[in-house]
mmCIF file of C-alpha atoms in Angstrom:
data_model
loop_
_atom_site.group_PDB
_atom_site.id
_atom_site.type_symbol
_atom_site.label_atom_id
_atom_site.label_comp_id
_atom_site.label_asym_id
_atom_site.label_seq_id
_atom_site.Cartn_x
_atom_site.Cartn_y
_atom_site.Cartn_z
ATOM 1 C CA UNK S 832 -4.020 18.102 4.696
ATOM 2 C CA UNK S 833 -1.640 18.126 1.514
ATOM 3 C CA UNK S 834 -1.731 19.628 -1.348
ATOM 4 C CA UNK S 835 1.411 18.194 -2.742
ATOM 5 C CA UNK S 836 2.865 14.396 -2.786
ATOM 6 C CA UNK S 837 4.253 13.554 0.477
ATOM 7 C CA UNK S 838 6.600 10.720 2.170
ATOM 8 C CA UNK S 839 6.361 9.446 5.552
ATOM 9 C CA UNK S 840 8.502 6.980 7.382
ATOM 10 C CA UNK S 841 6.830 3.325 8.804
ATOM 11 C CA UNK S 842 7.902 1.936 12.059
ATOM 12 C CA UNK S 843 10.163 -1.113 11.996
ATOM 13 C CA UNK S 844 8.993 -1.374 16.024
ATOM 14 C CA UNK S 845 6.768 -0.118 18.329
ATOM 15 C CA UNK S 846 3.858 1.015 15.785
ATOM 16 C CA UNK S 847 4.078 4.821 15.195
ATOM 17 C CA UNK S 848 4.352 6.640 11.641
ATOM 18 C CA UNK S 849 6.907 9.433 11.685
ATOM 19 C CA UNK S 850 3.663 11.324 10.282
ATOM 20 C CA UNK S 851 -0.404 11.223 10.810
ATOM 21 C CA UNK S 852 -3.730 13.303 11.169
ATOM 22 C CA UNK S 853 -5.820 11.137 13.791
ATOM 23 C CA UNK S 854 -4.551 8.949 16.496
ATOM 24 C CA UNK S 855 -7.644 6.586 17.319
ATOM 25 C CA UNK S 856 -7.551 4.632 20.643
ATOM 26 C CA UNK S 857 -9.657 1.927 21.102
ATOM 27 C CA UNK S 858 -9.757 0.454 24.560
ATOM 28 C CA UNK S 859 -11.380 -2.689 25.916
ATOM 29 C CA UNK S 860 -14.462 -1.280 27.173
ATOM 30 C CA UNK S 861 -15.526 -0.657 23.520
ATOM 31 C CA UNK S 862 -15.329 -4.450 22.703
ATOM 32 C CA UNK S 863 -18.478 -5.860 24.610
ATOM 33 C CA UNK S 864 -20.376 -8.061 23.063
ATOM 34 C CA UNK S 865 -17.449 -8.696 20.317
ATOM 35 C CA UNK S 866 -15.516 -11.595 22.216
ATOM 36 C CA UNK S 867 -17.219 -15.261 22.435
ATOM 37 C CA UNK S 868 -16.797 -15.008 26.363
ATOM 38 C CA UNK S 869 -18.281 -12.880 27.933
ATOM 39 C CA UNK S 870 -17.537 -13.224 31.380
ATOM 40 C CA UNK S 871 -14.336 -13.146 30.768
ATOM 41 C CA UNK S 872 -14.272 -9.961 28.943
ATOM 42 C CA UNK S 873 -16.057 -8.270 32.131
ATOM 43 C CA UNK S 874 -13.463 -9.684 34.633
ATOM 44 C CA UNK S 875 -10.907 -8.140 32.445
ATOM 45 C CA UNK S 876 -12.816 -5.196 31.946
ATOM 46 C CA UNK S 877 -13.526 -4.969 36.237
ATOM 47 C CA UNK S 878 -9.546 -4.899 36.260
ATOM 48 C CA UNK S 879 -8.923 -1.877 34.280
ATOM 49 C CA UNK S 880 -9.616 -0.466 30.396
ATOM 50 C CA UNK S 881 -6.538 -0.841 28.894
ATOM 51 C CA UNK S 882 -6.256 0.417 25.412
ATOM 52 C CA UNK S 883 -6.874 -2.979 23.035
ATOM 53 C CA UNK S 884 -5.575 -1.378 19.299
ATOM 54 C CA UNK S 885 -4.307 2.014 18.247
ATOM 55 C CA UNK S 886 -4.894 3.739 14.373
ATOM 56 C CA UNK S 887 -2.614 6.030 13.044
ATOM 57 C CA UNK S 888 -4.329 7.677 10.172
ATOM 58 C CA UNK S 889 -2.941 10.491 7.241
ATOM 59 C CA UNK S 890 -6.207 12.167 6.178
ATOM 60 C CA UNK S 891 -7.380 12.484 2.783
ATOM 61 C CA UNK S 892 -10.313 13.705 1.056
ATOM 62 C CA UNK S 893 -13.308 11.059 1.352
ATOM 63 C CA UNK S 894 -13.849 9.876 -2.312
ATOM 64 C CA UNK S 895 -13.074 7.654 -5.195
ATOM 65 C CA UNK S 896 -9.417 8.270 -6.324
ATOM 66 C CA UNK S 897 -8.156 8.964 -2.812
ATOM 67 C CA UNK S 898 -6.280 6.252 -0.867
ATOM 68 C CA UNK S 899 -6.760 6.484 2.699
ATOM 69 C CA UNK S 900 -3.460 5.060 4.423
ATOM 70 C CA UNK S 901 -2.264 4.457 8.041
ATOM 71 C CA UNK S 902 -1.108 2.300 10.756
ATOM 72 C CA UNK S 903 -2.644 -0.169 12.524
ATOM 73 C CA UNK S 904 -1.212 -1.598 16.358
ATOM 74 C CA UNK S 905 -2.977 -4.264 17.716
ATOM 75 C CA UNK S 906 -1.580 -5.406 21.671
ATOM 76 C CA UNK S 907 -1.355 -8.848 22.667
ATOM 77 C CA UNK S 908 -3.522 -10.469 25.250
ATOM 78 C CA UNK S 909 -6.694 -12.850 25.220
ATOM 79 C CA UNK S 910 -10.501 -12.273 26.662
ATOM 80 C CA UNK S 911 -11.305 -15.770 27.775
ATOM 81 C CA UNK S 912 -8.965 -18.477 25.020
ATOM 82 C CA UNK S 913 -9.880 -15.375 22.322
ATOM 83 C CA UNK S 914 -6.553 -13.697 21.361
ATOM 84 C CA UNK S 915 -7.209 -9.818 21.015
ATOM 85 C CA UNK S 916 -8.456 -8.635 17.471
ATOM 86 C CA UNK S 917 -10.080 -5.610 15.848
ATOM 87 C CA UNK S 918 -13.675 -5.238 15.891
ATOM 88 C CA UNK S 919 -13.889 -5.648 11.808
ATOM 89 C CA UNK S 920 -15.880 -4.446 9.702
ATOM 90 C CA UNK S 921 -17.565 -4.489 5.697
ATOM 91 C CA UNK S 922 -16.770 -1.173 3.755
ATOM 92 C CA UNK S 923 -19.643 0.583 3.162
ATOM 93 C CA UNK S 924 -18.940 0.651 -0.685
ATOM 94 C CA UNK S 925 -18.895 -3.154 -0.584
ATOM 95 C CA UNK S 926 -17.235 -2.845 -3.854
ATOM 96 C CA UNK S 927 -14.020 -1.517 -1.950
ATOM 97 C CA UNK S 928 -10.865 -3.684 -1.067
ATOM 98 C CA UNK S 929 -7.900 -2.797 0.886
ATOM 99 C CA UNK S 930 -3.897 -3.747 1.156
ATOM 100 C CA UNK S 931 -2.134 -4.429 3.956
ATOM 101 C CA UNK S 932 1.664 -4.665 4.643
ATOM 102 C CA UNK S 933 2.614 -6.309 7.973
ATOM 103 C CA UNK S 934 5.561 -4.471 9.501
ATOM 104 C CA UNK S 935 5.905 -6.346 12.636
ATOM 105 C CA UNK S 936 4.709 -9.071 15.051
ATOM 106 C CA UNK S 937 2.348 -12.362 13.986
ATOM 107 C CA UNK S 938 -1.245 -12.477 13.604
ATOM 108 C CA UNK S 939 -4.171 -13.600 11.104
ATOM 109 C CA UNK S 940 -6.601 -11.786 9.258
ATOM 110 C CA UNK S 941 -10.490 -13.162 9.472
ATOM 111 C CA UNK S 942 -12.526 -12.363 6.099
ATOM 112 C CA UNK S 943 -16.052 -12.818 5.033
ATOM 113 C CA UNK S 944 -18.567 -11.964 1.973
ATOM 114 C CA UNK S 945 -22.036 -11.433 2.380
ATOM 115 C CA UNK S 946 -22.703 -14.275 0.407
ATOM 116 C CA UNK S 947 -21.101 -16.601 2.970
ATOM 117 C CA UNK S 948 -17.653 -17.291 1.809
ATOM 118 C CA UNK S 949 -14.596 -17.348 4.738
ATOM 119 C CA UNK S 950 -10.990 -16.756 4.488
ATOM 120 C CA UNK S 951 -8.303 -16.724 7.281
ATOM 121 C CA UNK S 952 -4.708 -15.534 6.166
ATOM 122 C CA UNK S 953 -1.964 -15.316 8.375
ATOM 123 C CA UNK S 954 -0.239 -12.527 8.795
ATOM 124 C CA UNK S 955 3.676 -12.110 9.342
ATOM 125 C CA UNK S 956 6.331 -9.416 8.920
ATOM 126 C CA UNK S 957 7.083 -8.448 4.995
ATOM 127 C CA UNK S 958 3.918 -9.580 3.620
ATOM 128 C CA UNK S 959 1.434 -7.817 1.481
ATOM 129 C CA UNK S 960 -2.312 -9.013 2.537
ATOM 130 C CA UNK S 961 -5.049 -8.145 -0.143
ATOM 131 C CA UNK S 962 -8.462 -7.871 1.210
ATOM 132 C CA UNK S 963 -10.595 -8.515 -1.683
ATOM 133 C CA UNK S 964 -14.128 -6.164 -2.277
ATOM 134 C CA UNK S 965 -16.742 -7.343 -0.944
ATOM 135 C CA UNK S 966 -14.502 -9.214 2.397
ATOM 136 C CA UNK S 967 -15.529 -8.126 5.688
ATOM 137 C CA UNK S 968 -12.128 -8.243 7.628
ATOM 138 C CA UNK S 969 -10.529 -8.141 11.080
ATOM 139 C CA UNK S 970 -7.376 -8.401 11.857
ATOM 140 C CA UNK S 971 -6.008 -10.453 15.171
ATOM 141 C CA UNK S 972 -2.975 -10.567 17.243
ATOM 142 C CA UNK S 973 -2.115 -14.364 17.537
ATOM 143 C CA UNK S 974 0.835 -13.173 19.332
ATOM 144 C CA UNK S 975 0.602 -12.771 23.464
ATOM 145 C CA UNK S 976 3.755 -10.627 24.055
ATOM 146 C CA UNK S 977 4.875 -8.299 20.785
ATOM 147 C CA UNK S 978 2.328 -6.177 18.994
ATOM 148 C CA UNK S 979 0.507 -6.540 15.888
ATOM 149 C CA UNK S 980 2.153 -3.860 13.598
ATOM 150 C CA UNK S 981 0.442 -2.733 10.040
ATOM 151 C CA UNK S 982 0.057 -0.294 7.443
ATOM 152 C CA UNK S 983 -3.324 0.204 5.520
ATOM 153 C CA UNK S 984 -4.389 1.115 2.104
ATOM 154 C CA UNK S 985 -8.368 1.326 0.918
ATOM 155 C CA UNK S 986 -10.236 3.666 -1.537
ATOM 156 C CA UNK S 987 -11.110 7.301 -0.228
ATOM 157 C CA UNK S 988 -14.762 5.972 -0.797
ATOM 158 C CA UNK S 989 -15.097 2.882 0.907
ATOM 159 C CA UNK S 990 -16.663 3.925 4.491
ATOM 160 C CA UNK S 991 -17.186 1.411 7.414
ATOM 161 C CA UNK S 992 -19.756 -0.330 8.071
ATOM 162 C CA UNK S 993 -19.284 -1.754 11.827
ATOM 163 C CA UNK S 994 -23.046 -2.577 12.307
ATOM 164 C CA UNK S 995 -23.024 -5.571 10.698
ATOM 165 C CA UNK S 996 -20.667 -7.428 12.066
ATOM 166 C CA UNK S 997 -21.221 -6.146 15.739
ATOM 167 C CA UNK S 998 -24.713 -7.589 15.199
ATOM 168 C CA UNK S 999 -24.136 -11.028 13.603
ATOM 169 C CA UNK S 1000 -20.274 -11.670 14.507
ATOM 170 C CA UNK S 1001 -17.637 -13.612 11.942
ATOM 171 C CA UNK S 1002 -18.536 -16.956 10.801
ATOM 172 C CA UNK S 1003 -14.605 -17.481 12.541
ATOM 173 C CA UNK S 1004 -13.050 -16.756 16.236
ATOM 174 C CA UNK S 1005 -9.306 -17.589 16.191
ATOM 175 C CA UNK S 1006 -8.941 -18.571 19.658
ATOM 176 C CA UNK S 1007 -5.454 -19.923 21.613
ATOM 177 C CA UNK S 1008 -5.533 -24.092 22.044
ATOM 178 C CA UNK S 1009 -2.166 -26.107 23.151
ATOM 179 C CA UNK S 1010 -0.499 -22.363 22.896
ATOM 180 C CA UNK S 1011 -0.823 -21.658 19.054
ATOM 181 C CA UNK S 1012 -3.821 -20.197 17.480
ATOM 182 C CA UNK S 1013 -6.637 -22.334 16.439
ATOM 183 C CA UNK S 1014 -9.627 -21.696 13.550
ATOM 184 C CA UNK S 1015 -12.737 -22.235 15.243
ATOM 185 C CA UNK S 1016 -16.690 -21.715 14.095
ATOM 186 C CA UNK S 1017 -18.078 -18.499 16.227
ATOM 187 C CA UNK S 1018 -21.104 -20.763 17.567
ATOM 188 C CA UNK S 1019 -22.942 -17.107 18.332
ATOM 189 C CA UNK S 1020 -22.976 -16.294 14.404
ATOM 190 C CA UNK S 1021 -26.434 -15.444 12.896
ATOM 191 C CA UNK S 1022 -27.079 -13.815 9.546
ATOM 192 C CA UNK S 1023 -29.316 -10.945 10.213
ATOM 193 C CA UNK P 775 -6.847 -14.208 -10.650
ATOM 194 C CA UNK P 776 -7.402 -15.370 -6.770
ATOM 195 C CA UNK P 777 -11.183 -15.046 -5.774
ATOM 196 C CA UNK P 778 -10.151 -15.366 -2.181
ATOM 197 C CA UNK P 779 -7.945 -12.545 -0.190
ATOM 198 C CA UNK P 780 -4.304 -13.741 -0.703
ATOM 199 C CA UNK P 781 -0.814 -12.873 0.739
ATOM 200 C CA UNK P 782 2.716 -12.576 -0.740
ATOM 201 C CA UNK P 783 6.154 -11.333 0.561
ATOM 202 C CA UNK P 784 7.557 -8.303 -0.974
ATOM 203 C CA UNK P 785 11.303 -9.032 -1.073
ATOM 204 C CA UNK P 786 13.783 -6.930 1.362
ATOM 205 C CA UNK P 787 16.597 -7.605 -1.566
ATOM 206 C CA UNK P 788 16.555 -8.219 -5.293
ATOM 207 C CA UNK P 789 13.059 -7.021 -5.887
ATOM 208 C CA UNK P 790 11.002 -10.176 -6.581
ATOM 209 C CA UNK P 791 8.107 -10.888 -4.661
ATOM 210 C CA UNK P 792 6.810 -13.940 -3.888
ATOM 211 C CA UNK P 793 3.946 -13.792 -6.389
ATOM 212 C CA UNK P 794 3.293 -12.428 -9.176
ATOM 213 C CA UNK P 795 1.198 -12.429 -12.712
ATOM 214 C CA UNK P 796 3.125 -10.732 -14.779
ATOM 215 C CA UNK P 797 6.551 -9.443 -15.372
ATOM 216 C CA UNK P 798 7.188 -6.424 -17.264
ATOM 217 C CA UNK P 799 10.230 -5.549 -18.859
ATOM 218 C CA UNK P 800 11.810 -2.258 -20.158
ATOM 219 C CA UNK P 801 15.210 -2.383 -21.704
ATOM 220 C CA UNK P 802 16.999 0.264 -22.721
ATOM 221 C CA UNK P 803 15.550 0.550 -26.396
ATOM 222 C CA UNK P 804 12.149 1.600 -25.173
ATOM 223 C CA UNK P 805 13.455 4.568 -23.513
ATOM 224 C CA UNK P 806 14.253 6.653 -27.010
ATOM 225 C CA UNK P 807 13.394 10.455 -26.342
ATOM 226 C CA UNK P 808 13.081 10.215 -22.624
ATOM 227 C CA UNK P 809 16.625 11.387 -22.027
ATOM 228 C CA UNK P 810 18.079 14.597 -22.489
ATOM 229 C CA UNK P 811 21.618 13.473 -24.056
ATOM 230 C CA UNK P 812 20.374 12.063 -27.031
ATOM 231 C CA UNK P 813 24.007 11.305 -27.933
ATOM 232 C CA UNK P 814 24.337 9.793 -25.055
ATOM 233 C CA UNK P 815 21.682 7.494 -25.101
ATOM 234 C CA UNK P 816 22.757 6.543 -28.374
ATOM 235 C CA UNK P 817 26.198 5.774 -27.628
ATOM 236 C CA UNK P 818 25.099 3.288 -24.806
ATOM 237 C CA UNK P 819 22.553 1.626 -26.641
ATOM 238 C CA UNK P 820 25.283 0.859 -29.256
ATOM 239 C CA UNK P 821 27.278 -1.282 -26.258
ATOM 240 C CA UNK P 822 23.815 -3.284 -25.953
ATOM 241 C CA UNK P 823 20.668 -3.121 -24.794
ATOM 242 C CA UNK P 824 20.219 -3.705 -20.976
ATOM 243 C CA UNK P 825 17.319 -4.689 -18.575
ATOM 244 C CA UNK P 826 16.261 -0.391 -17.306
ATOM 245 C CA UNK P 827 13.656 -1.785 -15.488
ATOM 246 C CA UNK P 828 11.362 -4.401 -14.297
ATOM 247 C CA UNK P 829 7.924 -4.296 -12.944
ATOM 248 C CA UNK P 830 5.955 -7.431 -10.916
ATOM 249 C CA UNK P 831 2.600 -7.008 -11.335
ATOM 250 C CA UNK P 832 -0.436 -8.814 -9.172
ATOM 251 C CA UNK P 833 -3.152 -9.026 -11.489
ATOM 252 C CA UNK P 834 -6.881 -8.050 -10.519
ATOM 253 C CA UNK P 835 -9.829 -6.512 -12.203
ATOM 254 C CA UNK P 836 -9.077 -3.377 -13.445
ATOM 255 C CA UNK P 837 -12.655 -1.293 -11.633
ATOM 256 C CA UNK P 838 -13.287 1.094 -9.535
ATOM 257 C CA UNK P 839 -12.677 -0.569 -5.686
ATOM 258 C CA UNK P 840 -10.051 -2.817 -6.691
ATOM 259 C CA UNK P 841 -5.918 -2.321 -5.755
ATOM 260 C CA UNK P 842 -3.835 -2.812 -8.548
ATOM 261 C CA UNK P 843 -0.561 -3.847 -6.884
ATOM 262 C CA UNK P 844 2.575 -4.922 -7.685
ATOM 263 C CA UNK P 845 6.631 -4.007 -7.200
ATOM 264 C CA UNK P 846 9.231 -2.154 -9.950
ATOM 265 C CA UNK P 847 12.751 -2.460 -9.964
ATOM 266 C CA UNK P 848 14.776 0.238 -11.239
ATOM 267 C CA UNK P 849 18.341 -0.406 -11.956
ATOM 268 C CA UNK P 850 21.596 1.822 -11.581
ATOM 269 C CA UNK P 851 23.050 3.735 -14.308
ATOM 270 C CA UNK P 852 22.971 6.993 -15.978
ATOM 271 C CA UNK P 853 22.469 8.515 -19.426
ATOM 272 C CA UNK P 854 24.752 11.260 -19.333
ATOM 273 C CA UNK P 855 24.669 12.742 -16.184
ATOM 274 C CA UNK P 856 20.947 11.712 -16.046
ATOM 275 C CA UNK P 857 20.359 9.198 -13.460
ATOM 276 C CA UNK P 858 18.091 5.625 -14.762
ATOM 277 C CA UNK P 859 14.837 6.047 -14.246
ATOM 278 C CA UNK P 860 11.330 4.795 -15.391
ATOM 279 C CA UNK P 861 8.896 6.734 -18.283
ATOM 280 C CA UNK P 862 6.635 7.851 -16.179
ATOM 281 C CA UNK P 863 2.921 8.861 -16.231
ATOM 282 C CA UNK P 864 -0.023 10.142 -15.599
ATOM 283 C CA UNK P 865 -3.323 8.265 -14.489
ATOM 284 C CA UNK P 866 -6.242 8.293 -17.522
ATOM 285 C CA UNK P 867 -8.289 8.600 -14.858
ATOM 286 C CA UNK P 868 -6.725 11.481 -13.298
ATOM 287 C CA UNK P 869 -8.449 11.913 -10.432
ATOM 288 C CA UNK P 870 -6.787 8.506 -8.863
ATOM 289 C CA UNK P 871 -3.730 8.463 -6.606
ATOM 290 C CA UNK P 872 -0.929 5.807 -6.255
ATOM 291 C CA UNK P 873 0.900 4.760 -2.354
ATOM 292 C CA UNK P 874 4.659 3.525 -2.735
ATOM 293 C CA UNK P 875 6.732 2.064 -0.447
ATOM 294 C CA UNK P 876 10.522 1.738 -0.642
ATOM 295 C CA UNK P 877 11.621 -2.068 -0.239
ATOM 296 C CA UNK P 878 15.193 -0.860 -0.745
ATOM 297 C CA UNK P 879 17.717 1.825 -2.696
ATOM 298 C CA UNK P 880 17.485 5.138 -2.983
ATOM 299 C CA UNK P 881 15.725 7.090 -5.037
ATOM 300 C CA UNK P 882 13.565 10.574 -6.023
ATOM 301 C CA UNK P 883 10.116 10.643 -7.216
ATOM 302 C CA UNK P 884 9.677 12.908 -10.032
ATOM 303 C CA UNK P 885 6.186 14.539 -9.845
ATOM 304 C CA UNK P 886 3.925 17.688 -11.701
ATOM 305 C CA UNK P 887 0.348 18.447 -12.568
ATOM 306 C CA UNK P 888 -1.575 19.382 -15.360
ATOM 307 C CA UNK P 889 -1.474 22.929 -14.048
ATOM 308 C CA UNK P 890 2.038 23.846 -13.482
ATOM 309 C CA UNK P 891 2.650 22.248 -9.936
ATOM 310 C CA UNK P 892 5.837 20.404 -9.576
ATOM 311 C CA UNK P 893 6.870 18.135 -6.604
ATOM 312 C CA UNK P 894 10.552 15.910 -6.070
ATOM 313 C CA UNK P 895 10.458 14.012 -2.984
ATOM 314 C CA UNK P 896 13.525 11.714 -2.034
ATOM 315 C CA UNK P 897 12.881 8.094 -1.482
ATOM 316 C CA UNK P 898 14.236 5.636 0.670
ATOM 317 C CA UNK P 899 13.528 2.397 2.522
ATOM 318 C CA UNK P 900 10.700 2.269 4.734
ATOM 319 C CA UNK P 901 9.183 4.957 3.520
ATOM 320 C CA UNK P 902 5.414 5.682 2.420
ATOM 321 C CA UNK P 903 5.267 8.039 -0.649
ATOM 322 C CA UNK P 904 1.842 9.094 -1.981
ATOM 323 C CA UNK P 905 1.318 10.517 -5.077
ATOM 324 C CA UNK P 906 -2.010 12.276 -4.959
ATOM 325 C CA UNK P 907 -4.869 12.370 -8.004
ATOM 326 C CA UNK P 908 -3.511 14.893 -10.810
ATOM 327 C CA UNK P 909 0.032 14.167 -9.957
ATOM 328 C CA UNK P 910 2.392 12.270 -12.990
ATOM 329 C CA UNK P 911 4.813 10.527 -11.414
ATOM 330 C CA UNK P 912 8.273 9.305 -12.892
ATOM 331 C CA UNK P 913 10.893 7.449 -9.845
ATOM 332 C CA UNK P 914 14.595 8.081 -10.693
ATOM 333 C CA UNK P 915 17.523 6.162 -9.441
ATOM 334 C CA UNK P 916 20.034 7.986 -7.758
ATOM 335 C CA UNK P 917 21.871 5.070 -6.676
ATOM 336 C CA UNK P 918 24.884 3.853 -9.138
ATOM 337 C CA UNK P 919 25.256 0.763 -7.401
ATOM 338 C CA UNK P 920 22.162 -0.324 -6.281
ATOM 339 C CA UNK P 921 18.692 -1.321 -7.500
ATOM 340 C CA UNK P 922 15.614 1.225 -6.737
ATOM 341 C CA UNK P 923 12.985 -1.313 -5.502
ATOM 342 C CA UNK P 924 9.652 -0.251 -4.161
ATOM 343 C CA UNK P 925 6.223 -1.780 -3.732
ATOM 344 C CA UNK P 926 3.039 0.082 -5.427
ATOM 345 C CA UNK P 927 -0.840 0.137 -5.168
ATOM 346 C CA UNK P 928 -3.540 2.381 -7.136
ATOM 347 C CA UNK P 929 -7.412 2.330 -7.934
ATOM 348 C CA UNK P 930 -7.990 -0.574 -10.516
ATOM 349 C CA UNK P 931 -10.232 1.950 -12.996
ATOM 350 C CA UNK P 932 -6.775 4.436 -13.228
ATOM 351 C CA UNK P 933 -5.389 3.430 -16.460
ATOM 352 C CA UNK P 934 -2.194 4.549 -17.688
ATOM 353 C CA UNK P 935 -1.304 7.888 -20.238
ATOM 354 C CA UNK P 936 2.665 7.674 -20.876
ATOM 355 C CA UNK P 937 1.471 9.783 -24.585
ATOM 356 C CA UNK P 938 1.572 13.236 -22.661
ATOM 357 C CA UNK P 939 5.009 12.833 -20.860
ATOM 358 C CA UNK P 940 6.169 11.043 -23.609
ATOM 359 C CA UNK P 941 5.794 14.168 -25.803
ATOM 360 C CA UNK P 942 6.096 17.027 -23.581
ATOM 361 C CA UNK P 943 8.598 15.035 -20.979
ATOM 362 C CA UNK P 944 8.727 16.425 -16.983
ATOM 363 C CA UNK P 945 9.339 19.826 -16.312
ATOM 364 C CA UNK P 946 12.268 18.935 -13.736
ATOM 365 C CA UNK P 947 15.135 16.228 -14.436
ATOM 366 C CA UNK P 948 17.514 14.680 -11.671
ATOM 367 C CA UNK P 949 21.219 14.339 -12.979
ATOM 368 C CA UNK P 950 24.216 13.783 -10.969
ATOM 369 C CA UNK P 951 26.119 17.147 -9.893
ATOM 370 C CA UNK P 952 29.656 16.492 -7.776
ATOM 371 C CA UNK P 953 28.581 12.996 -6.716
ATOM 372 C CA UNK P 954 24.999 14.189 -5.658
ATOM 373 C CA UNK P 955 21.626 14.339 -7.085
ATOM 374 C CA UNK P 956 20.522 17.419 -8.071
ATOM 375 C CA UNK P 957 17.042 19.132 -9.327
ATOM 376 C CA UNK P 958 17.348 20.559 -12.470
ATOM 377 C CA UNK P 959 15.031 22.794 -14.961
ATOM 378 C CA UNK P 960 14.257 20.542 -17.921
ATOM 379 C CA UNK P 961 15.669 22.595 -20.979
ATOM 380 C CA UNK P 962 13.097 20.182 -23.793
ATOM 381 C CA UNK P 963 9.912 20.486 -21.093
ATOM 382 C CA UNK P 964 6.983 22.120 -23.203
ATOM 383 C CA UNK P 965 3.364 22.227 -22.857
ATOM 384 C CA UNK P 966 1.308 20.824 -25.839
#
């Protein structure tokens, strides 16, 4: 880890910071139970277990103060009409948001508070996306050929907090109708 | 102040993004002291009294969890052989870091701690540059042509102290040497 200030170089293509600490793979057979269709996902799942979305993270220390900072790269494809998306989740600090800076490809960003609120943002090349506190947020490839390329910012503090959203979903499912994405109401959502 | 996540576009030229709720302005006059050719400061400010820099900001609650955000524009010039450049600070909360990212130009980041530490990092498009918790922070110019332009975030709750630098200045000034930018000791730099 640094002690001193420190530059690194973003990707204009094909995802990977000239710098980072962890590589994180996440392939399909970690999203069960996350897509709407579910015999889709294991027909895609019997074919193979391709990796789904990459995260290249610079490590810093774990508290207030700190930014953590990476890259996100999300590959295109659908489970069922679903285009492929992050799993999501609410910092554990709920208090905690996060900045976003799209570096290439299309795609949306779902959001939620706790108190039942919904956002959807989309997502393009040369935009800053703020993720306010308190916003539960995934992020979704709405292309089906380029990847979904990002860089992160949050507080060294925030945590994850997956569990939530793994049990009760997004109120939201961006899924692909007429060949553009489409807003749709996740008919499996319950508040737990 | 948006109570919903938002997006804007940071610009790829000129420096203004797409939103914004406030724009900052630092001529000339406001940079008294920070040079080390007084003469030379004076004499310029006699021809007028020019835009030095310019600063976008994206307002938001300024706690603990939130991103204060926004994008600075630094334009070309030099006082003496001392390349434009902004004030610079340190955090009031100092244990809070700040993430850059360079739209456009080129540039250095001047940087040093409470304890003695110095750091000067180049700058230039694409590039991350994170200034960790302790560090002051000034960004220099080293373009005569162009604008510096870069894109910032830090910790709502950090606050800004421009007294100390203001009095005791940084330890290490960049001024043009044959054509070039070049480190130098600052000969004014004390402690107090």
């Amino acid at each position: 880890m640094h002690n001193q200030p420190f530059t690194f170089e973003l990707p204009k293509q094909g995802g990977i910071p000239s710098e980072y600490d962890n590589h994180l793979v996440r392939r399909l057979s970690s999203m069960r139970g996350m897509y709407r269709d579910h015999a889709a996902y294991e027909a895609l799942l019997s074919q193979g277990d391709p990796v789904h979305y990459e995260v290249y993270e610079i490590k810093r220390p774990e508290v207030a103060g700190e930014l953590l900072q990476g890259v996100s790269v999300i590959h295109p494809g659908k489970v069922g009409n679903e285009y492929f998306m992050t799993k999501g989740h609410f910092h554990q600090v709920l208090e905690t948001g996060e900045v976003y800076y799209c570096l290439s490809g299309q795609g949306m960003m779902v959001m939620e508070t706790p108190e039942g609120d919904w956002s959807v943002q989309e997502f393009c090349p040369g935009q800053v996306l703020y993720v306010l506190p308190r916003w539960a947020h995934r992020s979704v490839n709405t292309s089906l050929t380029q990847d979904l390329v990002f860089f992160f910012a949050y507080p060294g503090n925030a945590g994850h907090n997956y569990g939530t959203i793994e049990q009760q979903g997004f109120r939201k499912l961006i899924v692909e109708s007429n060949g553009a994405p489409l807003v749709v109401d996740n008919p499996h959502w319950k508040h737990r």
